[in-house]
Coordinates of N, CA and C in Angstrom, one line a residue:
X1 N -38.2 -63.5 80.5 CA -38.9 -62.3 80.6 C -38.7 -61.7 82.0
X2 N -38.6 -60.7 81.6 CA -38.1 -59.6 83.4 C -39.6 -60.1 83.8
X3 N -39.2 -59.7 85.4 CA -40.4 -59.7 86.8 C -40.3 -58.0 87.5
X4 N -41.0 -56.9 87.1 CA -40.6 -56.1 86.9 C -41.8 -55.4 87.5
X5 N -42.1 -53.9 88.3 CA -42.4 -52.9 88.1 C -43.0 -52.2 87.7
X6 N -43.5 -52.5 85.8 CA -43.7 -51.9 85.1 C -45.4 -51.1 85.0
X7 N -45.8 -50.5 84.2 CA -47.3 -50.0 84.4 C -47.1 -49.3 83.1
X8 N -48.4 -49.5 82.4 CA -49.2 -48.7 81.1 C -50.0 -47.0 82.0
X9 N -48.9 -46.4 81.1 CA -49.8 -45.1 82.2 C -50.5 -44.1 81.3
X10 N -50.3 -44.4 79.8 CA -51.1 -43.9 78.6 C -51.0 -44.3 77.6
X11 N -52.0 -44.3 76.5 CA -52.5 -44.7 75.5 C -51.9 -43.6 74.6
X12 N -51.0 -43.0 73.9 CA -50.4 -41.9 73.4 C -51.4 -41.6 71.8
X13 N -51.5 -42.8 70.9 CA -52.0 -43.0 69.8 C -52.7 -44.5 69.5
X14 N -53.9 -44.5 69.1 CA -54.0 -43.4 68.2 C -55.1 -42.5 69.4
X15 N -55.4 -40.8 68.7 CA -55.7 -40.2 69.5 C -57.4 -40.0 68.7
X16 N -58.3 -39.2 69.6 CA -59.8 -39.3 68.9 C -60.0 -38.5 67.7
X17 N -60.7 -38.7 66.8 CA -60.8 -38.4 65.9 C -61.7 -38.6 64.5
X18 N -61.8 -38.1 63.8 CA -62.6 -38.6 62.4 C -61.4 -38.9 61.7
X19 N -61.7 -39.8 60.5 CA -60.9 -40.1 59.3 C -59.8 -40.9 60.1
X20 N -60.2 -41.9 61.1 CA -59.0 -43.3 61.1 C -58.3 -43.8 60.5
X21 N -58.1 -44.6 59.8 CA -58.2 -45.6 58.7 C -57.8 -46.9 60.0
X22 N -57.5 -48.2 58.8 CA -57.3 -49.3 58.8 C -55.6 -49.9 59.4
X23 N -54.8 -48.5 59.3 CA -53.6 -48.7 59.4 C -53.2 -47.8 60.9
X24 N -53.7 -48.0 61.8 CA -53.6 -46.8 62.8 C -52.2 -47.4 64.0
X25 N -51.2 -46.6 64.5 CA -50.1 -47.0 65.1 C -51.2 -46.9 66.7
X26 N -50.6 -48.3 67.5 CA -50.8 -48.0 68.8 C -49.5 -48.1 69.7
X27 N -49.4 -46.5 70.5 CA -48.5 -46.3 70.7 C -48.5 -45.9 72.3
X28 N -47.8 -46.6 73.2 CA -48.4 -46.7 74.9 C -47.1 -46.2 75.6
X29 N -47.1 -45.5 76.7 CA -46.1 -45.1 77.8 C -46.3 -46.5 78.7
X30 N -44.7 -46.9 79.0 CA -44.6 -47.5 80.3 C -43.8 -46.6 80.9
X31 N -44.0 -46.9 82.3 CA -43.3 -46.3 83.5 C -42.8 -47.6 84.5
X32 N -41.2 -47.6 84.3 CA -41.2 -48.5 85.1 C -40.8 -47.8 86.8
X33 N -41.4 -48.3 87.7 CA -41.5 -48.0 89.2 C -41.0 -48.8 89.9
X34 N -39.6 -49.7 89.8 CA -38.7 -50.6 90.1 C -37.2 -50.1 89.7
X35 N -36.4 -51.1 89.8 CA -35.0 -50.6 89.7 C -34.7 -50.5 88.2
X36 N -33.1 -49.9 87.8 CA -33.2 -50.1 86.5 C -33.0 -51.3 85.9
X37 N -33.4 -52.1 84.5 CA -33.5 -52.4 83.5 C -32.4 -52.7 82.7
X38 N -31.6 -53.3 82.6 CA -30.3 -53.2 81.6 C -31.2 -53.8 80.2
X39 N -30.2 -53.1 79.3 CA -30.2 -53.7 78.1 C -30.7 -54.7 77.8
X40 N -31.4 -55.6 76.8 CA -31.5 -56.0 76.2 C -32.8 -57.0 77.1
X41 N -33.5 -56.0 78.2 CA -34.3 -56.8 79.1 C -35.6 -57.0 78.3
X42 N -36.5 -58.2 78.1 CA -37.4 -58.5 77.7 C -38.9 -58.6 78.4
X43 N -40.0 -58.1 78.1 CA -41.1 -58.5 78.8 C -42.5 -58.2 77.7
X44 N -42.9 -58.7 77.6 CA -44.6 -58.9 77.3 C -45.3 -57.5 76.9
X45 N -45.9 -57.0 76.2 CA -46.9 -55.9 76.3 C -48.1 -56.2 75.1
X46 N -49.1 -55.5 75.9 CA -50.7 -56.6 74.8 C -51.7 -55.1 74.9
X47 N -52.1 -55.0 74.2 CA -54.0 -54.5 74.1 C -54.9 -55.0 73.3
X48 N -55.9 -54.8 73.6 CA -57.2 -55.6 73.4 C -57.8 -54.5 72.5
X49 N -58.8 -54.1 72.1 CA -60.0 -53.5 71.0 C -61.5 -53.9 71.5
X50 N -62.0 -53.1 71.8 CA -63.4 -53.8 72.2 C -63.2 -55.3 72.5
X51 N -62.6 -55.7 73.4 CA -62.4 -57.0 74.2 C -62.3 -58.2 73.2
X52 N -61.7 -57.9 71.9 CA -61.2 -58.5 71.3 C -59.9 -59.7 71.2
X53 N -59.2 -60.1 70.1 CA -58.2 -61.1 70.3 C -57.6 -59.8 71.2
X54 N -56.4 -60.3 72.0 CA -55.3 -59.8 72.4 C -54.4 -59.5 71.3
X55 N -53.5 -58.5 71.5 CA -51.9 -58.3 70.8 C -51.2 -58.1 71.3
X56 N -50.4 -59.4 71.2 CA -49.0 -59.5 72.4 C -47.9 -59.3 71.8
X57 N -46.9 -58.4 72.0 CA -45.7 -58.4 71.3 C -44.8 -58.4 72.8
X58 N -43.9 -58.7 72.5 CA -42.5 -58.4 73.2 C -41.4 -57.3 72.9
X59 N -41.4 -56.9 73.9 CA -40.5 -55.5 74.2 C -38.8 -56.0 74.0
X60 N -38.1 -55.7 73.5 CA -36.2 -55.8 73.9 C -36.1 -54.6 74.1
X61 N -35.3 -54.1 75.2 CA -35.1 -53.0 75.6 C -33.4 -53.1 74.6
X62 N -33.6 -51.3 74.0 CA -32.0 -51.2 73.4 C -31.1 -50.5 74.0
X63 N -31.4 -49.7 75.2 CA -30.9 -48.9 76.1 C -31.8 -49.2 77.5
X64 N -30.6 -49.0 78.8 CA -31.5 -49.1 80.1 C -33.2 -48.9 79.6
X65 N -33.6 -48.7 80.9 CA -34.7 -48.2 81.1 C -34.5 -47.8 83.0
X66 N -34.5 -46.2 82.9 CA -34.1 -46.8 84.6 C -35.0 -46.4 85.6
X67 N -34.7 -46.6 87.1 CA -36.1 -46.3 87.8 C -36.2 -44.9 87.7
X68 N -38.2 -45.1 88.0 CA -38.6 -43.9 87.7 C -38.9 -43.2 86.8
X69 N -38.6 -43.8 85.9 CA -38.5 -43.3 84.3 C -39.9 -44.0 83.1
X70 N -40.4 -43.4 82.2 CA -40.9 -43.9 81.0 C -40.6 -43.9 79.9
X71 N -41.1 -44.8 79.1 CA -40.6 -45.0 77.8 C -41.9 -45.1 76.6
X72 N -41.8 -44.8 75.4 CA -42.7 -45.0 74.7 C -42.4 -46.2 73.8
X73 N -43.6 -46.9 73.3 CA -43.7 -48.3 72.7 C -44.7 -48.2 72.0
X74 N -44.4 -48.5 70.4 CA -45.5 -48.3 69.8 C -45.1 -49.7 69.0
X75 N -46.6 -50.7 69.0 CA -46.7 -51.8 68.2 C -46.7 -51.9 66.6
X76 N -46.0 -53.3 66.8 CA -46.1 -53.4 65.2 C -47.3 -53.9 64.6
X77 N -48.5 -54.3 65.2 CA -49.8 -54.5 65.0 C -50.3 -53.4 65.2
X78 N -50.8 -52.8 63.6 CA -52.0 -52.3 63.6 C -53.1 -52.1 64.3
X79 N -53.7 -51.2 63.9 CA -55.7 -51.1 64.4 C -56.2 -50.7 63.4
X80 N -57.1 -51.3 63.1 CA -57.9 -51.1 62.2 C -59.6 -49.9 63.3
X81 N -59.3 -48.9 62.5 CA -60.3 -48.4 63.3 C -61.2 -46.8 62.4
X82 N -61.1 -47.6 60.8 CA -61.8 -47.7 60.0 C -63.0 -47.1 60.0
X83 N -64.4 -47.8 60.5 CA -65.2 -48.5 60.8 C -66.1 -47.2 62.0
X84 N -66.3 -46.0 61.4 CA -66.8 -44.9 62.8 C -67.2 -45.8 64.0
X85 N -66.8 -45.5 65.1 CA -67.8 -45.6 66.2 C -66.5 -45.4 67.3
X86 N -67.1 -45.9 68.5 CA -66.3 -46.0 69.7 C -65.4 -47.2 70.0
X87 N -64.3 -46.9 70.3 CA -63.6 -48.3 70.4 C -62.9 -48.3 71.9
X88 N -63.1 -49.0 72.4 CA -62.4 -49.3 73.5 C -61.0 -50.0 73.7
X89 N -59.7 -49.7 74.3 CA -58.8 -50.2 74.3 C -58.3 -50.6 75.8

């Protein structure tokens, strides 16, 4: 796993709203603030739900990533966000 730079600088999706459902994409900007990235660099990225389990997936980068720059990452776990109310991420 890279030792890197990196930072969550927005929560892109899902965005507020009525009519969620159960299948909702979560989809985050990183910015990395370090040098560039080559290909095929690996590192960690997680969010929580009302301080729930964690969801950890791993990133492979398919192209740089280079400094100064952001990228969007949207997980393959779901949100379920169903259920009206407020959810914290």
């Amino acid at each position: 796993m890279a030792q890197t730079d990196l930072s969550v600088t927005a929560i892109n999706a899902p965005v507020s709203g009525c009519a969620l459902t159960a299948t909702e994409n979560v989809t985050i900007r990183i910015f990395n603030f370090d040098a560039t990235l080559p290909a095929g660099t690996m590192f960690d990225v997680s969010y929580t739900i009302n301080a729930g389990v964690p969801v950890v997936e791993t990133v492979t980068l398919a192209v740089p990533l280079t400094s100064n720059t952001a990228m969007n990452y949207t997980f393959t776990t779901q949100a379920d966000l169903s259920i009206p109310g407020t959810y914290t991420f």
